Amino acid sequence: MKTPIYDMLIKGGLVIDPALGFGQEAAIFVKDGKIAAIVKESDVSPKDMASIPVENVVDASGKLVVPGLIDMHVHLREPGREDEETIITGCQAAAAGGFTSICCMPNTNPTIDHQETVKFVLSRAEQADAHVYVVGAITKMLKGEELAEIGDLVNAGAVAISDDGNYVQNPEIMRRALEYARMFGIPIISHAEDYFLCANGVMNESYQSTRLGMKGRPGVAEEIAVLRDIKLCGFTGGRLHIAHITTAGAVKAVRQAKADGIDITAEACPHHFTLTDEEIGKEFNTNLRVNPPIRTQKDVEAVIEGLIDGTIDCIASDHAPHADEEKDVEFDQAPSGMIGLETTLGLVKIALIDKGYLSWADAVRKMTYNPARILGLPAGTLEVGTAADITVIDPEKKWTVKKENFRSKSKNSPFIGWKLSGKIDITILGGRIVYRNK
Amino acid sequence: MQLRSRHLLGLEDATAEEITLILDTAETFREIIERPIKKVPTLRGITVLNLFYEPSTRTRISFELAEKRLSADTVSFTPGTSSVKKGESLRDTVQNIEAMKIDMVVVRHSSSGVPYFLTQCTQSNIINAGDGAHEHPTQALLDMFTIRRKYKKLKDLRVVLVGDIKHSRVVRSNIWGLKTMGASVAVCGPSTLLPFEVEKFGVDIFTDLDKAIDGADVVNIMRIQLERQQAGLFPSQREYTNLFGMTRERLQLLNKNYTIMHPGPINRGVEITNEVADGDSSVILEQVTNGQAVRMAVLFLLSGKKEEE
C-alpha cells in the first residue's frame, strides 16, 4: 500500500463535527485542499508527519477543531458601496471570525436580482478568503412588486432568495414566490416586519422608546409578518426561513409551525441575544440602530430559549457594514446595521456557552451543519473527501474587541471595548490558512 | 451646592436638590428682569451659540434674551440658510462653529439624543432646548418654577398633563421633574397618543378628561398637531375638542385654587377655549416671562463649569 503524502495536519485538538456526530480528540490530514483522513492521535505515524511541511502542521492542543463556520446572513456591499465593504474585505473579516462560507444578501446597488450580478459576485469571490454563496432577490429591485428571474438566479448560483431589508408586503407576491421557488428547492429567506407598522421607526417600541421619545418598531410587526408567512408557507408547500428573529411571539410562532409540520427554519443574530433596547438611551450609539431592532429582556430570553430547544436553527451575524461618516450622525438619521462577522463567535461563547444554554457542539451545529443543510451547501462538515474548510478555536482565550483590529472595512460595532472569550485561532479554507491569530 | 454636570441634557437624572437650586437661582433673575435696566454682567466674555435646527419662537427668543441680559455674546444658527443645506453633517457644523471659540451651545433638534451627541463631539457646555420627543428640560423647569411661585411648593400637588403625550418632550421632562419634586402626576389623552408602557413612568393614566382633572391643582395642556390627525391618531379635531378640549365647564372639576398652563403655541378652540386660555387662572404668559428667568439661571449655573465633575 502506498504511503499517502499529506499537505497539512491539524493535531492535538478536540474535533467537533455535529454533521458526523463526532466529538473527540483526533488528527485531521488534508490533501489537495480536501479532508483526507481523521484518525486517532495515536495513529499519526512519524512518517506521515514527516511528509508535511512544518508550517502546515497545526498544533491544536487545548483547542477545538470544527468545520469551517458558515454565516448565512452577510452584507458585502459590493457592488455599489465598496467604501463600506468589498467582497475581498468582507471575506477577510469572515476568515478572522472563523467563517469559511458566507451568504451575501442581495440589497446591493445594483440589486442582485439578475443573473449577471450573481455571476459578478461569484467571480469577485474566486480569490477571496471565504466561499461566497449568493442570496438572490425575491422581487425586482427588492420592491416587492414583480418576481425576479428566480430560475436564472438559481442557475447562476443563487442558493436562496430574499428581499432582506424589506418585507414582501404584498401577500399575493409572497405566495407566488413560495410557490415558484419550490421548483428549485431553495428556501425563501423572509425579513419579516410589517412595513406599515414600522414606518419611520428607529428602535423597538417599548418603554425605552417611550422614555427616549423615539418612534418605535413594535414587536407585533414582526409577529404578524412571521405568522402570515407561515400561513403562506403551509398553503403553498414552499420552504421558508425566517431571518434574524427577535421577538418572543415570533419564536413561539415558529415553534408552533415546526410542530405543525411546516417546512420552516429560523436564524438569530448575536446582537439580538446579547443586547436589550435599554442600551440605546445610555449613549445614543448609532451602532445600536439595527433592523429588526434590539428588543427587550423578555425577547432576548425567548430567542435564547428558541436556540436551546431547536426552534431557531442557525446563528447568523447579519454583518451590515456602514461607513463611519454615515453612523456619526443623529440616531434617527443613521442607517440600520452593525458589523458582526468578527464578534459572532465570541458573543456566542459568552452569552450562550458560558451560561450553559448551548454546548460547543450545539453552537457549532447552528453555525455549520444547520445552515449548510438549509441552503444545500457543500460545506459544514469534516467528512473525508469534502473541502478542507476548518476552524480552530481557542475556547477560553480572553480578548477585547478593538476597532483597529477589525478586518472589515467598516467598524460599526457596538461591541468595541467588550471583553469576550473564545477566539478564532486559525481558519483554513480549502487547505489554505486564511487567518491565524497572532 | 452646585449642578453635577456641566451640561443640561434632561431632567430624568436631575436630583431634587439640583432642581431646587435652579428654581431658587431663577428667583433672583426673575427680579432682575422686572428692573428698568434688565442687564447684568454675569456672563461677560462668554459666547453662546443658539443652534436651532427646528423652528421655534418663544424658546429661541427666550434663550437669546436670557443670554443678552446676562451680557453673553451670542450667535444664532439657522440651518435653512447654512451649509447644512449643502449636506454638512451636524458634527462638522458644530465643530466648525466651535473652532470660532464658543463656550456654550443651546440646541434644539428634531432627533432625540442630539444634545448628548454634542457632548461627545464638542468641548462646549450643552443645554438642551428640546430634542425630538425626548426632553425639554428648561420648559419643565419654567413650568415648575411657575407652579412653585403660586403654591410655594411642588410636593403633593396634583398635576395633569393633557393632550399629545406620545410626541411631547415637554411632557417627559415635566414628568421627571415633577415626580422628583414630589408632585402627583397624571397624563390624559386619546389612547393613540399615549405611548407604549407609559404606566412605567409612574404616573396615573386617563383617557377621560373629566376623570383626569377631577380634584387637580394644575392642568398643563399640550398642543395637538394637525398632522397627528392626518396620521390617523384621532379622527377629527372636532372629536378631539369634544373629548379633550379644556372648556369653562370642565374648570368646575378642578380644585378651587387651580392653574391652567400651556407651553405654547396654542391652538385656540382646539385644545383650549379662549376663555380658559385668557382666564384669571391661566398662567400661560407668566410661563413665558418665567422662562427667561429659568434660562438665565441655567446659563449662569453652567457657565462656570468647565470640567466634568
XYZ file of C-alpha atoms in Angstrom:
747
model
C 0.000 0.000 0.000
C 1.322 3.412 -0.995
C 2.018 5.845 1.834
C -0.158 8.938 1.390
C 1.647 12.237 1.233
C -0.409 14.838 3.035
C -0.294 18.621 2.705
C -1.430 19.545 6.197
C -2.027 18.090 9.621
C -4.122 19.526 12.434
C -3.304 17.563 15.529
C -3.951 17.556 19.233
C -7.337 19.301 19.144
C -10.807 18.259 20.204
C -12.597 17.684 16.892
C -16.291 18.522 16.915
C -18.387 17.800 13.855
C -22.131 17.689 14.520
C -22.770 16.509 10.969
C -20.769 13.349 11.663
C -21.792 13.142 15.292
C -18.101 13.320 16.068
C -16.602 14.773 19.218
C -13.216 13.503 20.352
C -9.541 14.224 20.170
C -8.320 13.423 16.691
C -5.900 14.439 13.979
C -7.038 15.671 10.602
C -4.992 15.197 7.464
C -5.504 17.443 4.473
C -4.560 16.604 0.933
C -5.183 18.686 -2.205
C -7.434 21.023 -0.301
C -9.681 18.266 0.961
C -10.106 16.371 4.183
C -8.027 13.256 3.607
C -8.386 11.469 6.923
C -9.483 11.832 10.511
C -7.525 9.490 12.730
C -6.856 8.885 16.394
C -3.887 10.831 17.665
C -2.154 7.571 18.433
C -2.446 6.527 14.796
C -0.486 9.510 13.467
C 2.752 7.968 12.287
C 6.058 9.823 12.301
C 6.294 9.026 8.629
C 3.058 10.853 7.867
C 4.190 13.782 9.992
C 7.497 13.927 8.233
C 5.882 14.270 4.846
C 4.188 17.546 5.811
C 5.950 20.940 5.698
C 6.496 22.194 9.264
C 4.444 25.342 8.752
C 1.498 23.154 7.768
C 1.478 21.144 10.953
C -1.029 22.833 13.212
C -0.744 22.040 16.886
C -4.312 22.419 18.130
C -3.663 21.129 21.628
C -6.243 22.542 24.028
C -8.254 23.891 21.115
C -11.412 22.970 19.268
C -11.264 21.882 15.661
C -14.584 22.327 13.899
C -15.884 22.525 10.347
C -15.375 25.973 8.837
C -18.168 28.130 10.213
C -20.998 29.248 7.934
C -22.674 32.631 8.181
C -25.839 32.563 6.144
C -26.600 36.271 6.540
C -23.957 38.780 5.480
C -23.992 42.077 3.616
C -20.910 42.556 1.471
C -21.939 45.913 -0.078
C -20.238 45.150 -3.381
C -21.368 46.136 -5.944
C -22.263 49.701 -5.074
C -20.784 50.577 -1.708
C -17.214 49.385 -1.929
C -16.263 52.152 0.510
C -18.102 50.207 3.211
C -17.054 46.671 2.325
C -15.872 44.693 -0.646
C -16.199 41.037 -1.314
C -12.486 40.693 -0.582
C -12.520 42.628 2.723
C -15.769 41.028 3.808
C -14.200 37.620 3.297
C -11.111 38.692 5.237
C -13.420 39.618 8.098
C -15.177 36.284 7.684
C -11.877 34.426 7.941
C -10.996 36.346 11.095
C -14.360 35.333 12.507
C -13.789 31.663 11.704
C -16.218 31.627 8.778
C -15.205 29.788 5.637
C -18.583 30.145 3.945
C -20.799 33.191 3.905
C -24.020 34.066 2.126
C -24.354 37.581 0.825
C -27.676 39.353 0.707
C -28.978 40.969 -2.459
C -29.546 44.550 -1.300
C -26.535 45.897 -3.161
C -26.515 48.531 -5.870
C -27.329 47.226 -8.397
C -29.516 44.739 -6.628
C -28.701 41.060 -7.011
C -31.935 40.434 -8.884
C -30.352 39.328 -12.137
C -28.003 36.518 -13.046
C -25.253 38.879 -14.206
C -24.973 40.307 -10.701
C -24.782 36.814 -9.231
C -22.012 35.963 -11.655
C -20.196 39.197 -10.843
C -20.216 38.445 -7.119
C -19.099 34.868 -7.625
C -16.280 35.908 -9.927
C -15.049 38.521 -7.451
C -15.151 35.917 -4.702
C -12.941 33.427 -6.512
C -9.770 34.675 -4.866
C -11.350 35.650 -1.557
C -10.623 34.214 1.880
C -14.043 32.582 2.163
C -16.526 30.829 -0.070
C -19.264 33.229 -1.023
C -22.762 31.984 -1.719
C -25.273 34.369 -3.166
C -28.788 35.021 -1.966
C -30.731 36.474 -4.879
C -33.693 38.803 -4.699
C -37.289 37.648 -4.454
C -38.537 40.642 -6.372
C -37.024 43.001 -8.900
C -35.156 45.838 -7.165
C -36.478 44.429 -3.856
C -39.590 46.469 -4.481
C -41.999 43.669 -3.645
C -43.884 44.157 -6.890
C -42.671 41.660 -9.502
C -40.834 38.374 -9.041
C -37.184 38.460 -10.032
C -35.993 35.882 -12.548
C -35.582 33.320 -9.817
C -34.759 30.449 -12.142
C -31.985 32.453 -13.746
C -30.670 33.449 -10.334
C -30.541 29.831 -9.235
C -28.904 28.767 -12.488
C -26.268 31.422 -11.952
C -25.580 30.078 -8.467
C -28.021 31.642 -6.015
C -28.710 29.318 -3.087
C -31.769 31.135 -1.715
C -33.820 34.227 -2.356
C -34.647 37.128 -0.076
C -35.672 40.769 -0.208
C -33.710 41.227 3.010
C -34.024 44.705 4.370
C -37.563 44.745 3.025
C -40.593 42.682 3.873
C -42.548 41.410 0.885
C -45.597 43.341 1.943
C -47.961 42.045 -0.739
C -49.175 38.574 0.329
C -50.008 37.612 -3.240
C -46.400 38.214 -4.332
C -45.093 36.242 -1.351
C -47.475 33.402 -2.123
C -46.257 33.231 -5.722
C -42.624 33.457 -4.636
C -43.047 30.498 -2.279
C -44.797 28.507 -4.978
C -42.319 29.400 -7.691
C -39.179 28.858 -5.602
C -40.447 25.391 -4.752
C -39.489 24.294 -8.287
C -35.853 24.957 -7.475
C -35.811 23.525 -3.980
C -34.477 26.725 -2.459
C -35.756 28.467 0.650
C -37.182 31.954 0.787
C -35.493 33.984 3.473
C -38.015 36.390 4.912
C -37.190 39.711 6.505
C -40.404 39.578 8.453
C -41.538 43.007 9.587
C -44.773 44.638 8.527
C -43.839 47.833 6.744
C -46.806 49.910 7.820
C -46.447 49.109 11.497
C -42.755 50.013 11.387
C -42.738 53.053 9.129
C -40.101 55.550 10.298
C -39.456 53.593 13.481
C -35.882 53.721 14.703
C -35.884 51.363 17.678
C -38.019 48.757 19.390
C -41.361 50.105 20.564
C -41.219 49.681 24.305
C -40.899 51.624 27.493
C -37.442 52.614 26.257
C -38.793 54.212 23.067
C -41.387 55.953 25.222
C -38.676 57.192 27.555
C -36.466 58.433 24.737
C -39.312 59.818 22.652
C -38.272 57.813 19.629
C -40.542 56.326 17.011
C -40.882 52.635 17.716
C -40.962 49.483 15.633
C -43.325 47.218 17.536
C -42.574 43.546 18.002
C -46.050 42.779 16.765
C -44.936 43.941 13.311
C -42.516 41.027 13.198
C -45.014 38.599 14.657
C -47.756 39.451 12.177
C -45.290 39.101 9.316
C -43.967 35.763 10.560
C -47.482 34.419 11.086
C -48.547 35.471 7.592
C -45.502 33.878 6.006
C -46.044 30.686 7.980
C -49.604 30.519 6.711
C -48.476 31.097 3.131
C -45.691 28.558 3.510
C -48.109 25.916 4.742
C -50.564 26.765 1.991
C -48.033 26.650 -0.839
C -45.810 23.866 0.420
C -42.799 26.141 -0.023
C -39.708 26.460 2.141
C -39.445 29.391 4.487
C -36.520 30.648 6.513
C -37.085 33.480 8.978
C -34.095 35.802 9.087
C -32.923 37.497 12.292
C -35.815 36.517 14.527
C -36.178 38.800 17.542
C -39.442 38.598 19.417
C -40.925 36.161 21.881
C -44.082 35.960 19.781
C -42.195 35.216 16.576
C -40.193 32.456 18.254
C -43.415 30.958 19.568
C -44.973 31.117 16.098
C -42.016 29.309 14.510
C -42.050 26.695 17.255
C -45.725 26.005 16.607
C -45.226 25.959 12.835
C -42.494 23.365 13.171
C -44.756 21.272 15.368
C -47.417 21.579 12.668
C -45.033 20.200 10.077
C -44.443 23.415 8.148
C -41.111 23.489 6.307
C -39.705 26.403 8.235
C -36.339 27.316 9.730
C -35.051 30.380 11.521
C -31.895 32.198 12.495
C -30.935 34.549 15.324
C -28.190 37.166 15.470
C -25.775 37.691 18.364
C -26.887 41.276 18.982
C -30.434 40.067 19.451
C -29.457 37.677 22.222
C -26.835 39.840 23.915
C -28.335 43.351 23.943
C -31.581 44.966 25.020
C -33.086 48.266 23.977
C -32.106 49.756 27.324
C -28.621 50.206 25.878
C -29.773 52.838 23.384
C -30.534 55.567 25.898
C -27.120 55.286 27.530
C -25.125 56.874 24.733
C -27.443 57.037 21.719
C -24.840 54.868 19.969
C -25.995 54.636 16.373
C -24.328 51.247 16.053
C -27.230 50.014 18.161
C -29.636 51.014 15.429
C -30.398 47.781 13.615
C -33.251 46.332 11.635
C -35.043 44.496 13.151
C -34.308 46.397 16.336
C -32.745 45.248 19.582
C -35.648 44.320 21.801
C -36.470 43.697 25.454
C -35.078 41.286 28.029
C -38.169 39.118 27.630
C -37.487 38.824 23.901
C -33.810 38.072 24.484
C -34.794 35.256 26.800
C -37.264 33.897 24.228
C -34.628 33.927 21.486
C -32.231 32.047 23.751
C -34.982 29.574 24.599
C -35.572 29.109 20.870
C -31.890 28.440 20.347
C -31.876 25.908 23.159
C -34.922 23.935 22.042
C -34.052 23.971 18.346
C -36.796 26.327 17.231
C -34.002 28.559 15.971
C -31.734 26.540 13.726
C -28.890 28.908 12.959
C -26.798 31.711 14.321
C -26.011 34.355 11.709
C -24.299 37.705 12.068
C -26.355 39.952 9.755
C -22.991 41.641 9.181
C -24.028 45.079 7.919
C -21.101 47.414 7.332
C -21.625 51.172 7.272
C -19.071 53.916 6.826
C -18.103 55.924 9.900
C -19.493 59.144 8.498
C -22.878 57.554 7.934
C -23.129 56.405 11.530
C -21.619 59.540 13.032
C -24.931 61.380 12.900
C -28.148 61.844 14.810
C -29.578 58.477 15.942
C -32.697 58.652 13.840
C -30.751 59.640 10.751
C -28.242 56.787 10.891
C -28.624 53.757 8.647
C -29.516 50.463 10.299
C -26.963 47.732 10.845
C -23.805 46.673 12.631
C -20.883 44.522 11.591
C -20.751 41.074 13.146
C -18.519 38.582 11.375
C -15.597 39.055 13.728
C -17.508 39.131 17.004
C -20.107 36.405 16.476
C -18.185 33.505 17.942
C -17.016 35.445 20.995
C -20.575 36.597 21.682
C -21.923 33.073 21.267
C -19.312 31.928 23.755
C -20.047 34.491 26.470
C -23.819 34.685 26.015
C -24.746 31.097 25.260
C -21.958 28.646 26.015
C -20.555 30.174 29.191
C -24.059 30.476 30.596
C -24.777 26.832 29.892
C -27.505 27.418 27.306
C -25.684 25.671 24.484
C -22.837 23.197 24.388
C -19.998 23.808 21.974
C -21.453 21.052 19.808
C -24.884 22.748 19.772
C -23.377 26.097 18.867
C -21.170 24.620 16.172
C -24.178 22.790 14.719
C -26.022 26.099 14.394
C -23.034 27.641 12.651
C -22.093 24.764 10.356
C -24.337 21.807 9.694
C -27.702 23.538 10.034
C -27.092 26.428 7.632
C -25.416 24.034 5.175
C -28.446 21.759 5.309
C -30.943 24.607 4.898
C -29.136 26.039 1.898
C -27.789 22.817 0.431
C -24.189 23.974 0.700
C -21.267 21.588 0.146
C -19.850 22.656 3.496
C -20.332 22.389 7.222
C -18.648 19.045 7.839
C -15.225 17.459 8.193
C -16.280 14.371 6.265
C -13.425 12.812 4.321
C -13.438 13.995 0.737
C -15.050 17.365 1.414
C -13.227 20.697 1.135
C -10.757 21.214 3.944
C -12.630 24.164 5.466
C -11.610 24.030 9.092
C -11.800 26.414 12.009
C -9.591 26.090 15.047
C -10.971 27.813 18.134
C -9.144 28.691 21.315
C -12.174 28.172 23.547
C -11.125 30.007 26.694
C -8.953 32.715 25.153
C -9.974 36.107 26.547
C -9.851 39.066 24.199
C -11.096 42.615 23.902
C -12.890 43.883 20.813
C -10.806 46.693 19.351
C -11.756 48.916 16.468
C -8.285 48.824 14.955
C -8.288 45.046 14.825
C -11.340 44.683 12.610
C -10.570 43.389 9.155
C -13.926 44.558 7.927
C -13.651 47.825 6.058
C -16.315 49.323 8.288
C -16.012 49.423 12.047
C -19.608 49.962 13.104
C -19.777 47.666 16.092
C -21.380 48.437 19.451
C -19.227 45.702 20.947
C -15.994 47.674 20.732
C -14.466 47.521 24.194
C -16.340 44.352 25.151
C -14.337 41.601 26.754
C -15.096 38.332 25.008
C -13.886 34.811 25.382
C -13.416 32.204 22.677
C -11.108 33.348 19.930
C -10.569 32.100 16.419
C -7.067 30.681 16.310
C -6.778 29.507 12.726
C -9.127 29.467 9.771
C -8.382 27.096 6.927
C -10.118 27.424 3.575
C -9.671 24.531 1.167
C -6.434 23.564 2.889
C -5.084 27.132 2.850
C -4.594 29.051 6.089
C -6.515 32.283 5.587
C -6.375 33.563 9.160
C -4.043 32.977 12.047
C -4.405 34.764 15.382
C -1.202 36.495 16.345
C -24.472 73.123 46.238
C -23.920 73.099 42.524
C -25.044 71.121 39.500
C -23.265 67.828 38.997
C -22.883 68.136 35.251
C -21.655 70.997 33.100
C -24.464 70.195 30.646
C -28.244 70.270 30.944
C -29.413 67.375 28.793
C -32.621 66.469 30.576
C -34.352 66.108 33.899
C -34.542 62.320 34.058
C -31.413 62.156 36.182
C -31.743 65.511 37.929
C -31.976 65.409 41.707
C -34.455 67.382 43.801
C -31.524 69.432 45.127
C -30.411 70.362 41.631
C -33.898 71.332 40.525
C -34.344 73.377 43.690
C -31.030 75.107 43.074
C -32.089 76.090 39.543
C -35.506 77.300 40.698
C -34.038 79.254 43.621
C -31.466 80.844 41.334
C -34.206 81.714 38.866
C -35.970 83.723 41.578
C -33.034 86.115 41.613
C -33.093 86.522 37.872
C -36.868 86.925 37.865
C -36.307 90.013 39.924
C -33.680 91.324 37.511
C -35.983 91.144 34.508
C -38.501 93.306 36.354
C -35.952 96.098 36.682
C -35.845 99.077 34.309
C -32.371 98.005 33.213
C -32.609 94.279 32.705
C -28.948 93.540 32.273
C -26.189 92.151 34.470
C -22.563 91.416 33.584
C -22.649 87.817 34.792
C -21.757 86.114 31.504
C -19.438 88.781 30.118
C -16.842 87.137 27.909
C -18.904 84.003 27.398
C -20.063 83.194 23.875
C -23.227 81.189 23.421
C -24.313 79.507 20.207
C -28.023 79.086 19.704
C -28.299 76.075 17.457
C -31.922 75.760 16.457
C -32.445 73.054 13.891
C -36.196 73.233 14.389
C -38.477 76.223 14.114
C -39.015 77.889 17.455
C -40.285 81.274 18.524
C -40.529 81.511 22.273
C -37.743 79.155 23.299
C -35.220 80.682 20.904
C -36.092 84.286 21.757
C -36.251 83.418 25.438
C -32.749 81.957 25.375
C -31.392 84.825 23.279
C -32.805 87.417 25.631
C -31.579 85.474 28.654
C -28.086 85.402 27.179
C -28.107 89.093 26.278
C -29.398 90.084 29.693
C -26.509 88.192 31.219
C -24.132 90.078 28.864
C -23.077 86.983 26.945
C -22.056 87.253 23.314
C -24.500 85.260 21.226
C -24.651 83.860 17.775
C -27.666 82.205 16.268
C -27.737 79.484 13.709
C -30.456 78.746 11.211
C -29.949 75.592 9.176
C -32.122 76.839 6.325
C -29.515 79.417 5.370
C -26.393 77.476 6.356
C -24.070 74.817 4.978
C -26.469 72.201 6.339
C -28.306 72.849 3.086
C -25.158 71.721 1.296
C -25.124 68.461 3.196
C -22.783 69.341 6.054
C -23.123 66.982 8.993
C -24.169 68.088 12.451
C -20.742 67.201 13.836
C -18.910 69.262 11.205
C -21.277 72.183 11.599
C -20.836 72.333 15.347
C -17.112 71.701 15.325
C -16.597 74.459 12.773
C -18.557 76.933 14.811
C -16.797 75.800 17.960
C -13.466 76.441 16.259
C -14.508 80.099 16.356
C -14.260 79.741 20.151
C -17.652 79.461 21.702
C -18.343 78.340 25.255
C -21.917 77.136 25.374
C -24.391 75.656 22.917
C -28.138 75.828 23.263
C -29.531 73.193 20.941
C -32.972 72.386 19.585
C -33.222 69.423 17.225
C -35.860 67.037 15.945
C -33.737 63.978 16.830
C -33.721 62.542 20.343
C -30.226 62.374 21.767
C -28.647 65.223 19.804
C -27.626 67.178 22.941
C -25.845 64.061 24.194
C -24.242 63.637 20.754
C -22.883 67.195 21.018
C -21.290 66.479 24.383
C -19.301 63.783 22.611
C -18.003 65.947 19.780
C -17.502 69.381 21.331
C -15.941 70.943 24.409
C -18.790 73.371 24.966
C -21.375 73.212 27.702
C -24.568 71.896 26.132
C -28.068 72.990 27.037
C -30.961 71.016 25.638
C -33.649 73.291 24.251
C -35.711 70.322 23.064
C -34.615 67.097 21.371
C -37.160 65.160 19.395
C -39.889 63.856 21.673
C -37.298 63.178 24.363
C -36.773 66.092 26.752
C -37.252 69.842 27.015
C -35.778 70.481 30.441
C -35.938 74.273 30.557
C -39.632 74.211 29.669
C -40.310 71.793 32.511
C -38.192 73.892 34.852
C -40.105 77.024 33.974
C -43.366 75.139 34.425
C -42.239 74.011 37.872
C -40.978 77.492 38.665
C -44.368 78.948 37.746
C -46.239 76.380 39.818
C -43.920 76.805 42.785
C -44.319 80.587 42.726
C -48.059 80.232 43.049
C -48.332 77.387 45.544
C -44.971 77.881 47.322
C -44.376 74.176 46.865
C -44.440 71.339 44.345
C -44.773 68.423 46.702
C -48.206 66.780 46.865
C -49.731 68.957 44.163
C -51.759 67.101 41.580
C -50.655 67.999 38.075
C -52.427 66.690 34.979
C -50.718 66.750 31.589
C -53.301 66.695 28.816
C -53.028 66.062 25.090
C -50.399 64.534 22.862
C -48.414 62.650 25.471
C -46.722 60.407 22.928
C -44.922 63.084 20.940
C -44.311 65.649 23.649
C -40.849 66.313 25.037
C -42.429 68.820 27.422
C -44.459 66.002 28.939
C -41.439 63.791 29.521
C -39.377 66.485 31.216
C -42.374 67.551 33.269
C -42.969 64.006 34.454
C -39.349 63.504 35.505
C -39.083 66.873 37.206
C -42.444 66.932 38.942
C -42.136 63.404 40.233
C -38.668 64.106 41.565
C -40.099 67.103 43.394
C -42.860 65.037 44.956
C -45.853 66.092 42.887
C -48.521 63.644 41.816
C -48.636 63.452 38.032
C -51.338 62.203 35.699
C -51.425 62.099 31.920
C -54.551 62.229 29.817
C -55.095 61.963 26.088
C -56.506 59.737 23.373
C -55.195 56.201 23.782
C -53.459 56.559 20.406
C -51.434 59.442 21.811
C -50.412 57.640 24.995
C -47.065 55.974 24.330
C -46.274 52.304 24.869
C -45.955 51.294 28.527
C -46.405 54.888 29.683
C -47.501 53.490 33.042
C -43.843 52.730 33.720
C -43.295 56.452 34.171
C -45.148 56.009 37.460
C -47.989 58.344 36.514
C -51.764 57.961 36.575
C -53.223 57.426 33.134
C -56.551 58.670 31.859
C -58.420 58.741 28.605
C -61.360 60.571 30.188
C -60.518 64.214 30.778
C -63.268 64.764 33.316
C -61.949 61.985 35.489
C -58.349 63.065 34.996
C -58.840 66.639 36.162
C -61.192 65.840 38.998
C -59.517 67.350 42.027
C -56.427 68.506 40.157
C -54.446 71.596 41.075
C -52.690 72.179 37.772
C -53.699 71.310 34.224
C -50.884 71.640 31.712
C -52.262 71.375 28.207
C -50.148 70.166 25.322
C -50.571 71.217 21.746
C -52.237 68.939 19.232
C -50.755 68.986 15.774
C -52.959 68.630 12.739
C -50.510 66.114 11.259
C -51.392 63.676 14.035
C -54.945 63.636 12.774
C -53.691 63.107 9.241
C -51.611 60.181 10.515
C -54.807 58.589 11.804
C -54.118 59.039 15.509
C -57.520 60.630 16.093
C -60.499 61.011 13.772
C -61.027 64.767 13.733
C -60.169 67.945 15.592
C -63.865 68.320 16.341
C -63.961 64.997 18.152
C -60.682 65.781 19.895
C -62.052 69.074 21.172
C -65.201 67.387 22.441
C -63.266 64.758 24.333
C -60.096 66.566 25.412
C -60.686 70.293 24.943
C -60.296 72.367 28.100
C -63.531 74.312 28.445
C -65.047 76.605 31.045
C -67.475 73.866 32.102
C -64.650 71.499 32.890
C -62.961 74.032 35.168
C -65.605 73.224 37.779
C -63.985 69.849 38.318
C -60.663 71.282 39.420
C -59.572 72.202 42.890
C -60.516 75.695 43.985
C -57.175 77.389 43.504
C -56.472 75.781 40.135
C -53.948 76.749 37.478
C -54.133 76.399 33.707
C -50.862 76.079 31.815
C -49.816 75.626 28.210
C -46.272 75.584 26.822
C -47.489 77.079 23.536
C -48.039 77.585 20.762
C -51.768 77.376 21.475
C -54.380 76.067 19.069
C -57.223 78.166 20.368
C -60.552 76.447 20.110
C -58.941 73.031 19.699
C -57.187 72.006 22.909
C -58.279 75.036 24.916
C -61.022 77.609 24.572
C -60.315 81.318 24.515
C -61.940 81.961 27.844
C -59.866 79.305 29.562
C -56.637 80.396 27.885
C -57.243 84.001 28.842
C -58.969 83.354 32.183
C -57.800 84.522 35.576
C -56.229 81.204 36.440
C -54.289 80.915 33.233
C -50.572 81.497 33.707
C -49.635 80.980 30.071
C -47.975 84.360 29.615
C -46.392 84.191 33.036
C -44.804 80.940 31.967
C -43.150 82.814 29.125
C -41.802 85.509 31.429
C -40.593 82.930 33.915
C -38.911 81.036 31.105
C -36.397 83.789 30.755
C -35.548 83.761 34.444
C -35.123 79.995 34.446
C -32.936 80.080 31.346
C -30.806 82.815 32.857
C -30.388 80.627 35.924
C -29.377 77.604 33.869
C -26.914 79.601 31.771
C -25.451 81.120 34.914
C -25.121 77.830 36.799
C -23.484 76.047 33.880
C -21.285 78.858 32.595
C -18.569 78.465 35.155
C -18.316 74.713 34.822
C -15.541 73.634 32.518
C -14.711 70.157 33.674
C -16.956 67.192 34.231
C -17.076 66.505 37.929
